[in-house]
Each structure stands twice: as C-alpha cells, then as structure tokens.
Amino acid sequence: MVKYYQLRNQFLNRVSLPRKYRHLLSKESVWGWLFLVPTLVSLGLVSVYPVIRAAYLSMNEYNGITPPTWVGPAHYVKILSGWPEFWQVLLNTVSWAFGSIIIMLIVGMGFAVLLNREFRGRNVVQGLLLLPWAMPYIAVALNFQWMYNYNLGVFNGLLRLVGLGAIPWIGSSKFALFSAMLGWVWRNFPFFMISFLAAMKAIPDSLYEAALVDGSSRWELFRHITLPYLQPVIIVTTLLMSLWTFNNFTMIFVLTSGGPGMSSMVLPVYVYNNAFLSNSVGLASAIGMVMMVIMLGYGLVYLQLYRQDIGQV
C-alpha cells in the first residue's frame, strides 16, 4: 500500500496537470477505475463487440466473403413466422436441456444424500464421482462415441451379453438425442452433487435431531428440512446448468452432428451449420440473437424466482 502511494505521488509530481484534474487523480476511487480500464476494454472486445457485430450481420445477407447486403428484419421474420425447421430445432434444444437438467438434478441429489452420510471409503467414492467434472467435453464426447459404437461399443456388448439385440445409439433418430443426453449428464452431474453436498453440510444437525425425536421418517426429514434449505442452491445451479446446456455445442456436434436427419439438431449446432456449411452468416447471426434473447429471458425469470425465494427465508 505504501508503494502505491509513493508511485501515485511521484506520478502527480512529474506530470503537469490543471488543478482540478490533479485533485481528481488524488482520489483512490479514480485510480481504481483507471486500473480497471484495460480489463473493461478487453471485456468489451471479446464480449460486447461480437454481440453488436452479430446484431448488425443479422440484418444483412452475408456469406462471409462478399460485402453484406442489407435486408432489414427479413431473417427474424423468417425465423418467427412459423419456419418449421427452426421450431423443430428449438423443440429439440428445449427437450435436450430440460431432460438433461431433470436427470442431473435427480442423480446429483441422490449422490449428495449418499455422501452426506459417514461410511468407510466415502472420500474415495466422492473423488471418483467428481472425476467426470474434471474431463474436457471433447474427451467425454469421443469416449461416448466409442462406447456407442454399434459393433464394438461397450453398451451393445453388454446388451448382447444378456441376450438382447444391439441398439444404434447414435445412428437412430429414436435414440440419438437421448444418447447425447446421457453423455452430457455423466459429465455434469458432479456439479449438482457437490453443490448440494456443500449446502447439506451447512444444515444444523439440531434440526434433524429434533425431528427424529418427534418421530419423523427419513423421507420427512428430507422433504421438510433438507429440500427447503437446498432451494436457493437448486435455483442457482439449475439456472447455470440450463444456460450451459442450452448453449453447449461440443457434445451434440461430436456425437451426432445433429443427425440422423434433424432428430438431434440443437440451436448451437444449427447456428454453426448455417454459418459455416451453408454460408448463411446473416441467418446464423439472427438465430444466435434469438438464442440470446431466449437465454436472457430465462435467466431473468429464474433470478426473479431466486429473489422471491431468498425473501421468504
């Protein structure tokens, strides 16, 4: 801190400035903002500018090579006026996100309840269950792609072992989206598990002891004590994971590329296909802007629910 004041005073003594600016620079808050300027500029370049650029391109017909041609809101009219392909992809995306979140909530909660009890080897089990969270998305996707292989995959090998027929996990429109969902759930359920476990550790033991004295069952303990205490954590973790899932590109792209047909196509992959395979950068930008509005709306609703929940505690 002394070094900071010395450097500041040296700067003010060496630089000739009008009195009002010298007085302004003598304030610590001003220096704080000055130190933040490089970070804010960098953040603007990597976050704000791409959004502005995408909004501009969404109003143009652009193939990435020739100059953009202004078309106004034509892309948005196409998207929102009942374009069947877009609405099918949106339905797939919502199904993918909603289904994944529900499964991860249940699995994460189950393992959190298990790990909240004392038993031999608990730390080892917890460490093993956290391993998926440490793996890169691309590695998880490639591993599941191998396990889903029709002829050599682990899953079909187990099915054949018990006398059942093989399943085209990622080669059938019936199973492709669900198969990708399983890989995503396996990779991310530890996020829910460790968040719930940390919240459970903060619940006073006296509440459980008093309820047990009153004759409450384990289900009643979970329903009337554990769940109410976990509500804020459930809301925040669900919000974060919903946004990550809705915006995820890697798992679907590596496993199915949106196929067969459009059966597992989700919005991030759809944006990629339009921009880089169909060279419709303007349309892809418009779809991306619609995605952003959907996620912002969803986030605002969830934050409002979170505030209401906190206000009731």
mmCIF file of C-alpha atoms in Angstrom:
data_model
loop_
_atom_site.group_PDB
_atom_site.id
_atom_site.type_symbol
_atom_site.label_atom_id
_atom_site.label_comp_id
_atom_site.label_asym_id
_atom_site.label_seq_id
_atom_site.Cartn_x
_atom_site.Cartn_y
_atom_site.Cartn_z
ATOM 1 C CA MET A 1 0.000 0.000 0.000
ATOM 2 C CA VAL A 2 2.891 2.377 0.844
ATOM 3 C CA LYS A 3 4.439 1.589 -2.542
ATOM 4 C CA TYR A 4 1.155 2.508 -4.226
ATOM 5 C CA TYR A 5 1.018 5.930 -2.543
ATOM 6 C CA GLN A 6 4.663 6.586 -3.428
ATOM 7 C CA LEU A 7 4.088 5.776 -7.107
ATOM 8 C CA ARG A 8 0.924 7.871 -7.222
ATOM 9 C CA ASN A 9 2.621 10.890 -5.659
ATOM 10 C CA GLN A 10 5.618 10.554 -7.993
ATOM 11 C CA PHE A 11 3.275 10.490 -10.980
ATOM 12 C CA LEU A 12 1.363 13.578 -9.805
ATOM 13 C CA ASN A 13 4.618 15.473 -9.110
ATOM 14 C CA ARG A 14 6.127 14.705 -12.516
ATOM 15 C CA VAL A 15 3.077 15.388 -14.673
ATOM 16 C CA SER A 16 1.884 18.929 -15.230
ATOM 17 C CA LEU A 17 -1.899 18.943 -14.895
ATOM 18 C CA PRO A 18 -4.550 21.567 -14.199
ATOM 19 C CA ARG A 19 -5.519 21.778 -10.540
ATOM 20 C CA LYS A 20 -8.973 20.208 -10.991
ATOM 21 C CA TYR A 21 -7.504 17.154 -12.743
ATOM 22 C CA ARG A 22 -4.753 16.862 -10.126
ATOM 23 C CA HIS A 23 -7.403 16.892 -7.390
ATOM 24 C CA LEU A 24 -9.404 14.273 -9.274
ATOM 25 C CA LEU A 25 -6.405 11.960 -9.660
ATOM 26 C CA SER A 26 -5.632 12.220 -5.961
ATOM 27 C CA LYS A 27 -8.782 10.195 -5.185
ATOM 28 C CA GLU A 28 -8.348 6.453 -4.701
ATOM 29 C CA SER A 29 -11.651 5.607 -6.422
ATOM 30 C CA VAL A 30 -10.488 7.276 -9.635
ATOM 31 C CA TRP A 31 -7.297 5.234 -9.645
ATOM 32 C CA GLY A 32 -9.352 2.123 -9.073
ATOM 33 C CA TRP A 33 -11.376 2.824 -12.205
ATOM 34 C CA LEU A 34 -8.209 3.633 -14.163
ATOM 35 C CA PHE A 35 -6.753 0.244 -13.243
ATOM 36 C CA LEU A 36 -9.984 -1.390 -14.404
ATOM 37 C CA VAL A 37 -9.908 0.269 -17.834
ATOM 38 C CA PRO A 38 -7.680 -2.384 -19.535
ATOM 39 C CA THR A 39 -9.928 -5.164 -18.229
ATOM 40 C CA LEU A 40 -13.098 -3.363 -19.297
ATOM 41 C CA VAL A 41 -11.671 -2.693 -22.765
ATOM 42 C CA SER A 42 -10.650 -6.353 -23.151
ATOM 43 C CA LEU A 43 -14.072 -7.495 -21.952
ATOM 44 C CA GLY A 44 -15.733 -5.176 -24.438
ATOM 45 C CA LEU A 45 -13.632 -6.518 -27.311
ATOM 46 C CA VAL A 46 -14.353 -10.187 -26.571
ATOM 47 C CA SER A 47 -17.959 -9.879 -25.325
ATOM 48 C CA VAL A 48 -19.727 -6.673 -26.293
ATOM 49 C CA TYR A 49 -18.324 -6.169 -29.794
ATOM 50 C CA PRO A 50 -19.228 -9.702 -31.032
ATOM 51 C CA VAL A 51 -22.834 -9.155 -29.908
ATOM 52 C CA ILE A 52 -23.012 -5.811 -31.713
ATOM 53 C CA ARG A 53 -21.417 -7.329 -34.807
ATOM 54 C CA ALA A 54 -23.827 -10.286 -34.742
ATOM 55 C CA ALA A 55 -26.801 -7.930 -34.393
ATOM 56 C CA TYR A 56 -25.579 -5.989 -37.429
ATOM 57 C CA LEU A 57 -24.974 -9.106 -39.539
ATOM 58 C CA SER A 58 -28.404 -10.470 -38.606
ATOM 59 C CA MET A 59 -29.878 -7.574 -40.563
ATOM 60 C CA ASN A 60 -27.812 -8.431 -43.632
ATOM 61 C CA GLU A 61 -27.480 -11.166 -46.232
ATOM 62 C CA TYR A 62 -23.858 -12.212 -45.815
ATOM 63 C CA ASN A 63 -21.914 -15.284 -46.903
ATOM 64 C CA GLY A 64 -18.620 -14.441 -45.219
ATOM 65 C CA ILE A 65 -16.918 -13.415 -48.477
ATOM 66 C CA THR A 66 -18.827 -10.763 -50.394
ATOM 67 C CA PRO A 67 -19.869 -7.480 -48.731
ATOM 68 C CA PRO A 68 -23.031 -7.670 -46.575
ATOM 69 C CA THR A 69 -26.333 -6.732 -48.226
ATOM 70 C CA TRP A 70 -28.908 -5.009 -46.019
ATOM 71 C CA VAL A 71 -32.177 -6.955 -45.729
ATOM 72 C CA GLY A 72 -33.552 -5.477 -42.514
ATOM 73 C CA PRO A 73 -35.535 -7.801 -40.232
ATOM 74 C CA ALA A 74 -36.135 -10.374 -43.010
ATOM 75 C CA HIS A 75 -34.209 -13.109 -41.182
ATOM 76 C CA TYR A 76 -36.175 -12.529 -37.982
ATOM 77 C CA VAL A 77 -39.455 -12.618 -39.912
ATOM 78 C CA LYS A 78 -38.422 -15.952 -41.427
ATOM 79 C CA ILE A 79 -37.470 -17.390 -38.030
ATOM 80 C CA LEU A 80 -40.531 -16.208 -36.117
ATOM 81 C CA SER A 81 -43.208 -16.678 -38.784
ATOM 82 C CA GLY A 82 -43.553 -20.428 -38.400
ATOM 83 C CA TRP A 83 -40.364 -21.713 -40.042
ATOM 84 C CA PRO A 84 -40.830 -25.474 -39.357
ATOM 85 C CA GLU A 85 -37.141 -26.341 -39.357
ATOM 86 C CA PHE A 86 -36.241 -23.709 -36.755
ATOM 87 C CA TRP A 87 -39.101 -24.652 -34.441
ATOM 88 C CA GLN A 88 -38.137 -28.330 -34.661
ATOM 89 C CA VAL A 89 -34.581 -27.446 -33.685
ATOM 90 C CA LEU A 90 -35.848 -25.238 -30.850
ATOM 91 C CA LEU A 91 -38.028 -28.100 -29.584
ATOM 92 C CA ASN A 92 -35.019 -30.437 -29.711
ATOM 93 C CA THR A 93 -32.945 -27.903 -27.778
ATOM 94 C CA VAL A 94 -35.572 -27.438 -25.070
ATOM 95 C CA SER A 95 -36.024 -31.223 -24.787
ATOM 96 C CA TRP A 96 -32.254 -31.709 -24.599
ATOM 97 C CA ALA A 97 -31.836 -29.030 -21.920
ATOM 98 C CA PHE A 98 -34.928 -29.869 -19.851
ATOM 99 C CA GLY A 99 -34.352 -33.633 -19.932
ATOM 100 C CA SER A 100 -30.673 -33.290 -19.029
ATOM 101 C CA ILE A 101 -31.395 -30.950 -16.119
ATOM 102 C CA ILE A 102 -34.076 -33.219 -14.647
ATOM 103 C CA ILE A 103 -31.808 -36.293 -14.777
ATOM 104 C CA MET A 104 -28.806 -34.382 -13.388
ATOM 105 C CA LEU A 105 -30.903 -32.973 -10.533
ATOM 106 C CA ILE A 106 -32.109 -36.434 -9.520
ATOM 107 C CA VAL A 107 -28.713 -38.136 -9.884
ATOM 108 C CA GLY A 108 -26.832 -35.271 -8.230
ATOM 109 C CA MET A 109 -29.279 -35.141 -5.323
ATOM 110 C CA GLY A 110 -29.120 -38.905 -4.836
ATOM 111 C CA PHE A 111 -25.334 -38.999 -4.641
ATOM 112 C CA ALA A 112 -25.263 -35.903 -2.411
ATOM 113 C CA VAL A 113 -27.602 -37.605 0.074
ATOM 114 C CA LEU A 114 -25.409 -40.721 -0.051
ATOM 115 C CA LEU A 115 -22.173 -38.779 0.520
ATOM 116 C CA ASN A 116 -23.726 -36.772 3.343
ATOM 117 C CA ARG A 117 -23.586 -39.933 5.471
ATOM 118 C CA GLU A 118 -20.494 -41.355 7.129
ATOM 119 C CA PHE A 119 -19.269 -44.667 5.720
ATOM 120 C CA ARG A 120 -15.946 -46.329 5.041
ATOM 121 C CA GLY A 121 -14.324 -45.137 1.827
ATOM 122 C CA ARG A 122 -16.593 -42.094 1.483
ATOM 123 C CA ASN A 123 -13.744 -39.804 0.398
ATOM 124 C CA VAL A 124 -12.639 -42.292 -2.259
ATOM 125 C CA VAL A 125 -16.184 -42.582 -3.618
ATOM 126 C CA GLN A 126 -16.543 -38.798 -3.648
ATOM 127 C CA GLY A 127 -13.279 -38.417 -5.544
ATOM 128 C CA LEU A 128 -14.323 -40.993 -8.145
ATOM 129 C CA LEU A 129 -17.718 -39.342 -8.616
ATOM 130 C CA LEU A 130 -16.025 -35.984 -9.196
ATOM 131 C CA LEU A 131 -13.777 -37.321 -11.976
ATOM 132 C CA PRO A 132 -16.265 -36.688 -14.838
ATOM 133 C CA TRP A 133 -16.408 -32.988 -13.929
ATOM 134 C CA ALA A 134 -12.643 -32.729 -14.497
ATOM 135 C CA MET A 135 -12.753 -34.198 -18.018
ATOM 136 C CA PRO A 136 -12.837 -31.983 -21.143
ATOM 137 C CA TYR A 137 -16.081 -32.052 -23.120
ATOM 138 C CA ILE A 138 -14.363 -33.279 -26.258
ATOM 139 C CA ALA A 139 -12.792 -36.237 -24.404
ATOM 140 C CA VAL A 140 -16.155 -37.224 -22.917
ATOM 141 C CA ALA A 141 -17.863 -36.971 -26.309
ATOM 142 C CA LEU A 142 -15.215 -39.114 -28.024
ATOM 143 C CA ASN A 143 -15.363 -41.738 -25.260
ATOM 144 C CA PHE A 144 -19.134 -41.999 -25.503
ATOM 145 C CA GLN A 145 -18.877 -42.143 -29.287
ATOM 146 C CA TRP A 146 -16.699 -45.238 -28.904
ATOM 147 C CA MET A 147 -18.979 -46.780 -26.247
ATOM 148 C CA TYR A 148 -21.995 -46.229 -28.538
ATOM 149 C CA ASN A 149 -20.315 -47.991 -31.480
ATOM 150 C CA TYR A 150 -22.774 -50.499 -32.935
ATOM 151 C CA ASN A 151 -20.299 -53.361 -33.362
ATOM 152 C CA LEU A 152 -17.536 -52.695 -30.824
ATOM 153 C CA GLY A 153 -19.188 -50.442 -28.230
ATOM 154 C CA VAL A 154 -19.438 -51.321 -24.544
ATOM 155 C CA PHE A 155 -23.187 -50.725 -24.313
ATOM 156 C CA ASN A 156 -24.084 -53.038 -27.173
ATOM 157 C CA GLY A 157 -21.579 -55.570 -25.876
ATOM 158 C CA LEU A 158 -23.449 -55.670 -22.558
ATOM 159 C CA LEU A 159 -26.789 -55.981 -24.353
ATOM 160 C CA ARG A 160 -25.518 -58.925 -26.392
ATOM 161 C CA LEU A 161 -24.123 -60.480 -23.230
ATOM 162 C CA VAL A 162 -27.604 -60.676 -21.686
ATOM 163 C CA GLY A 163 -29.190 -61.900 -24.908
ATOM 164 C CA LEU A 164 -30.612 -58.623 -26.185
ATOM 165 C CA GLY A 165 -30.078 -57.103 -29.601
ATOM 166 C CA ALA A 166 -27.741 -54.226 -30.340
ATOM 167 C CA ILE A 167 -29.121 -50.678 -30.472
ATOM 168 C CA PRO A 168 -27.982 -47.998 -32.954
ATOM 169 C CA TRP A 169 -27.481 -45.476 -30.148
ATOM 170 C CA ILE A 170 -26.370 -42.538 -32.284
ATOM 171 C CA GLY A 171 -27.466 -43.934 -35.652
ATOM 172 C CA SER A 172 -31.202 -43.896 -34.986
ATOM 173 C CA SER A 173 -33.491 -40.876 -34.790
ATOM 174 C CA LYS A 174 -35.210 -42.514 -31.799
ATOM 175 C CA PHE A 175 -32.095 -42.744 -29.629
ATOM 176 C CA ALA A 176 -29.640 -40.094 -30.898
ATOM 177 C CA LEU A 177 -30.748 -37.162 -28.725
ATOM 178 C CA PHE A 178 -31.173 -39.326 -25.626
ATOM 179 C CA SER A 179 -27.746 -40.900 -26.174
ATOM 180 C CA ALA A 180 -26.102 -37.483 -26.317
ATOM 181 C CA MET A 181 -28.084 -36.526 -23.219
ATOM 182 C CA LEU A 182 -26.612 -39.454 -21.258
ATOM 183 C CA GLY A 183 -23.074 -38.335 -22.086
ATOM 184 C CA TRP A 184 -23.865 -34.776 -21.032
ATOM 185 C CA VAL A 185 -25.460 -35.961 -17.782
ATOM 186 C CA TRP A 186 -22.461 -38.148 -16.924
ATOM 187 C CA ARG A 187 -20.086 -35.234 -17.493
ATOM 188 C CA ASN A 188 -22.020 -32.654 -15.455
ATOM 189 C CA PHE A 189 -23.961 -34.350 -12.648
ATOM 190 C CA PRO A 190 -20.995 -33.822 -10.223
ATOM 191 C CA PHE A 191 -21.701 -30.075 -10.382
ATOM 192 C CA PHE A 192 -25.112 -30.656 -8.806
ATOM 193 C CA MET A 193 -23.765 -33.315 -6.458
ATOM 194 C CA ILE A 194 -21.002 -31.204 -4.926
ATOM 195 C CA SER A 195 -23.204 -28.077 -4.740
ATOM 196 C CA PHE A 196 -25.978 -29.954 -2.930
ATOM 197 C CA LEU A 197 -23.493 -31.715 -0.661
ATOM 198 C CA ALA A 198 -21.915 -28.416 0.396
ATOM 199 C CA ALA A 199 -25.361 -26.980 1.165
ATOM 200 C CA MET A 200 -26.328 -30.085 3.175
ATOM 201 C CA LYS A 201 -23.200 -29.735 5.312
ATOM 202 C CA ALA A 202 -24.415 -26.267 6.335
ATOM 203 C CA ILE A 203 -27.767 -27.519 7.688
ATOM 204 C CA PRO A 204 -27.698 -27.597 11.528
ATOM 205 C CA ASP A 205 -27.748 -31.130 12.950
ATOM 206 C CA SER A 206 -30.061 -29.927 15.713
ATOM 207 C CA LEU A 207 -32.926 -29.687 13.211
ATOM 208 C CA TYR A 208 -32.607 -33.356 12.269
ATOM 209 C CA GLU A 209 -32.211 -34.408 15.901
ATOM 210 C CA ALA A 210 -35.359 -32.551 16.951
ATOM 211 C CA ALA A 211 -37.333 -34.034 14.055
ATOM 212 C CA LEU A 212 -36.140 -37.564 14.883
ATOM 213 C CA VAL A 213 -37.266 -37.099 18.477
ATOM 214 C CA ASP A 214 -40.715 -36.204 17.115
ATOM 215 C CA GLY A 215 -40.751 -39.483 15.175
ATOM 216 C CA SER A 216 -40.135 -38.140 11.657
ATOM 217 C CA SER A 217 -39.109 -40.616 8.956
ATOM 218 C CA ARG A 218 -36.057 -40.139 6.717
ATOM 219 C CA TRP A 219 -38.325 -39.071 3.855
ATOM 220 C CA GLU A 220 -39.975 -36.455 6.085
ATOM 221 C CA LEU A 221 -36.546 -35.195 7.152
ATOM 222 C CA PHE A 222 -35.534 -34.816 3.522
ATOM 223 C CA ARG A 223 -38.813 -33.232 2.443
ATOM 224 C CA HIS A 224 -39.326 -30.776 5.302
ATOM 225 C CA ILE A 225 -35.736 -29.894 6.273
ATOM 226 C CA THR A 226 -33.234 -30.729 3.538
ATOM 227 C CA LEU A 227 -35.213 -29.611 0.482
ATOM 228 C CA PRO A 228 -36.262 -26.182 1.882
ATOM 229 C CA TYR A 229 -32.642 -25.438 2.799
ATOM 230 C CA LEU A 230 -31.492 -26.510 -0.656
ATOM 231 C CA GLN A 231 -33.990 -24.387 -2.606
ATOM 232 C CA PRO A 232 -31.649 -21.396 -3.207
ATOM 233 C CA VAL A 233 -28.863 -23.753 -4.309
ATOM 234 C CA ILE A 234 -31.225 -25.691 -6.578
ATOM 235 C CA ILE A 235 -32.377 -22.479 -8.256
ATOM 236 C CA VAL A 236 -28.852 -21.148 -8.874
ATOM 237 C CA THR A 237 -27.351 -24.447 -10.051
ATOM 238 C CA THR A 238 -30.320 -25.144 -12.305
ATOM 239 C CA LEU A 239 -30.042 -21.680 -13.844
ATOM 240 C CA LEU A 240 -26.330 -22.056 -14.546
ATOM 241 C CA MET A 241 -26.574 -25.583 -15.899
ATOM 242 C CA SER A 242 -29.608 -24.701 -18.026
ATOM 243 C CA LEU A 243 -27.655 -21.922 -19.726
ATOM 244 C CA TRP A 244 -24.606 -24.160 -20.213
ATOM 245 C CA THR A 245 -26.727 -26.985 -21.609
ATOM 246 C CA PHE A 246 -28.788 -24.747 -23.881
ATOM 247 C CA ASN A 247 -25.596 -23.229 -25.263
ATOM 248 C CA ASN A 248 -23.496 -26.401 -25.495
ATOM 249 C CA PHE A 249 -22.047 -27.245 -28.883
ATOM 250 C CA THR A 250 -19.432 -29.944 -28.357
ATOM 251 C CA MET A 251 -21.422 -32.958 -27.150
ATOM 252 C CA ILE A 252 -24.036 -32.971 -29.919
ATOM 253 C CA PHE A 253 -21.587 -31.950 -32.640
ATOM 254 C CA VAL A 254 -19.084 -34.711 -31.880
ATOM 255 C CA LEU A 255 -21.609 -37.479 -31.192
ATOM 256 C CA THR A 256 -24.281 -36.947 -33.845
ATOM 257 C CA SER A 257 -23.642 -33.627 -35.670
ATOM 258 C CA GLY A 258 -27.387 -33.095 -35.284
ATOM 259 C CA GLY A 259 -28.388 -36.281 -37.091
ATOM 260 C CA PRO A 260 -29.739 -38.594 -38.201
ATOM 261 C CA GLY A 261 -31.634 -36.036 -40.231
ATOM 262 C CA MET A 262 -32.617 -33.282 -37.799
ATOM 263 C CA SER A 263 -33.504 -35.609 -34.922
ATOM 264 C CA SER A 264 -30.766 -34.386 -32.569
ATOM 265 C CA MET A 265 -30.114 -30.951 -34.051
ATOM 266 C CA VAL A 266 -29.849 -28.237 -31.376
ATOM 267 C CA LEU A 267 -29.534 -24.487 -31.800
ATOM 268 C CA PRO A 268 -25.740 -24.092 -31.287
ATOM 269 C CA VAL A 269 -25.003 -26.755 -33.927
ATOM 270 C CA TYR A 270 -27.711 -25.285 -36.157
ATOM 271 C CA VAL A 271 -26.052 -21.866 -35.976
ATOM 272 C CA TYR A 272 -22.716 -23.451 -36.897
ATOM 273 C CA ASN A 273 -24.202 -25.319 -39.860
ATOM 274 C CA ASN A 274 -25.884 -22.202 -41.235
ATOM 275 C CA ALA A 275 -22.795 -20.044 -40.805
ATOM 276 C CA PHE A 276 -20.022 -22.378 -41.964
ATOM 277 C CA LEU A 277 -21.676 -25.094 -44.050
ATOM 278 C CA SER A 278 -24.478 -23.139 -45.746
ATOM 279 C CA ASN A 279 -22.562 -19.822 -45.723
ATOM 280 C CA SER A 280 -25.664 -18.039 -44.396
ATOM 281 C CA VAL A 281 -23.867 -15.917 -41.821
ATOM 282 C CA GLY A 282 -26.694 -13.391 -41.642
ATOM 283 C CA LEU A 283 -29.312 -16.032 -40.894
ATOM 284 C CA ALA A 284 -26.995 -17.736 -38.395
ATOM 285 C CA SER A 285 -26.454 -14.402 -36.633
ATOM 286 C CA ALA A 286 -30.213 -13.866 -36.411
ATOM 287 C CA ILE A 287 -30.673 -17.333 -34.894
ATOM 288 C CA GLY A 288 -27.879 -16.543 -32.447
ATOM 289 C CA MET A 289 -29.588 -13.297 -31.420
ATOM 290 C CA VAL A 290 -32.866 -15.165 -30.866
ATOM 291 C CA MET A 291 -30.942 -17.660 -28.719
ATOM 292 C CA MET A 292 -29.509 -14.818 -26.670
ATOM 293 C CA VAL A 293 -32.965 -13.310 -26.080
ATOM 294 C CA ILE A 294 -34.328 -16.713 -25.015
ATOM 295 C CA MET A 295 -31.472 -17.254 -22.563
ATOM 296 C CA LEU A 296 -31.720 -13.718 -21.166
ATOM 297 C CA GLY A 297 -35.460 -14.111 -20.652
ATOM 298 C CA TYR A 298 -34.999 -17.472 -18.989
ATOM 299 C CA GLY A 299 -32.246 -16.092 -16.767
ATOM 300 C CA LEU A 300 -34.301 -13.081 -15.678
ATOM 301 C CA VAL A 301 -37.253 -15.285 -14.740
ATOM 302 C CA TYR A 302 -35.019 -17.572 -12.713
ATOM 303 C CA LEU A 303 -33.314 -14.662 -10.960
ATOM 304 C CA GLN A 304 -36.725 -13.276 -10.026
ATOM 305 C CA LEU A 305 -37.660 -16.663 -8.562
ATOM 306 C CA TYR A 306 -34.373 -16.687 -6.672
ATOM 307 C CA ARG A 307 -35.047 -13.258 -5.141
ATOM 308 C CA GLN A 308 -38.520 -14.338 -4.090
ATOM 309 C CA ASP A 309 -37.106 -17.490 -2.530
ATOM 310 C CA ILE A 310 -34.460 -15.534 -0.607
ATOM 311 C CA GLY A 311 -37.119 -13.099 0.595
ATOM 312 C CA GLN A 312 -39.153 -15.942 2.083
ATOM 313 C CA VAL A 313 -36.230 -17.465 4.005
#
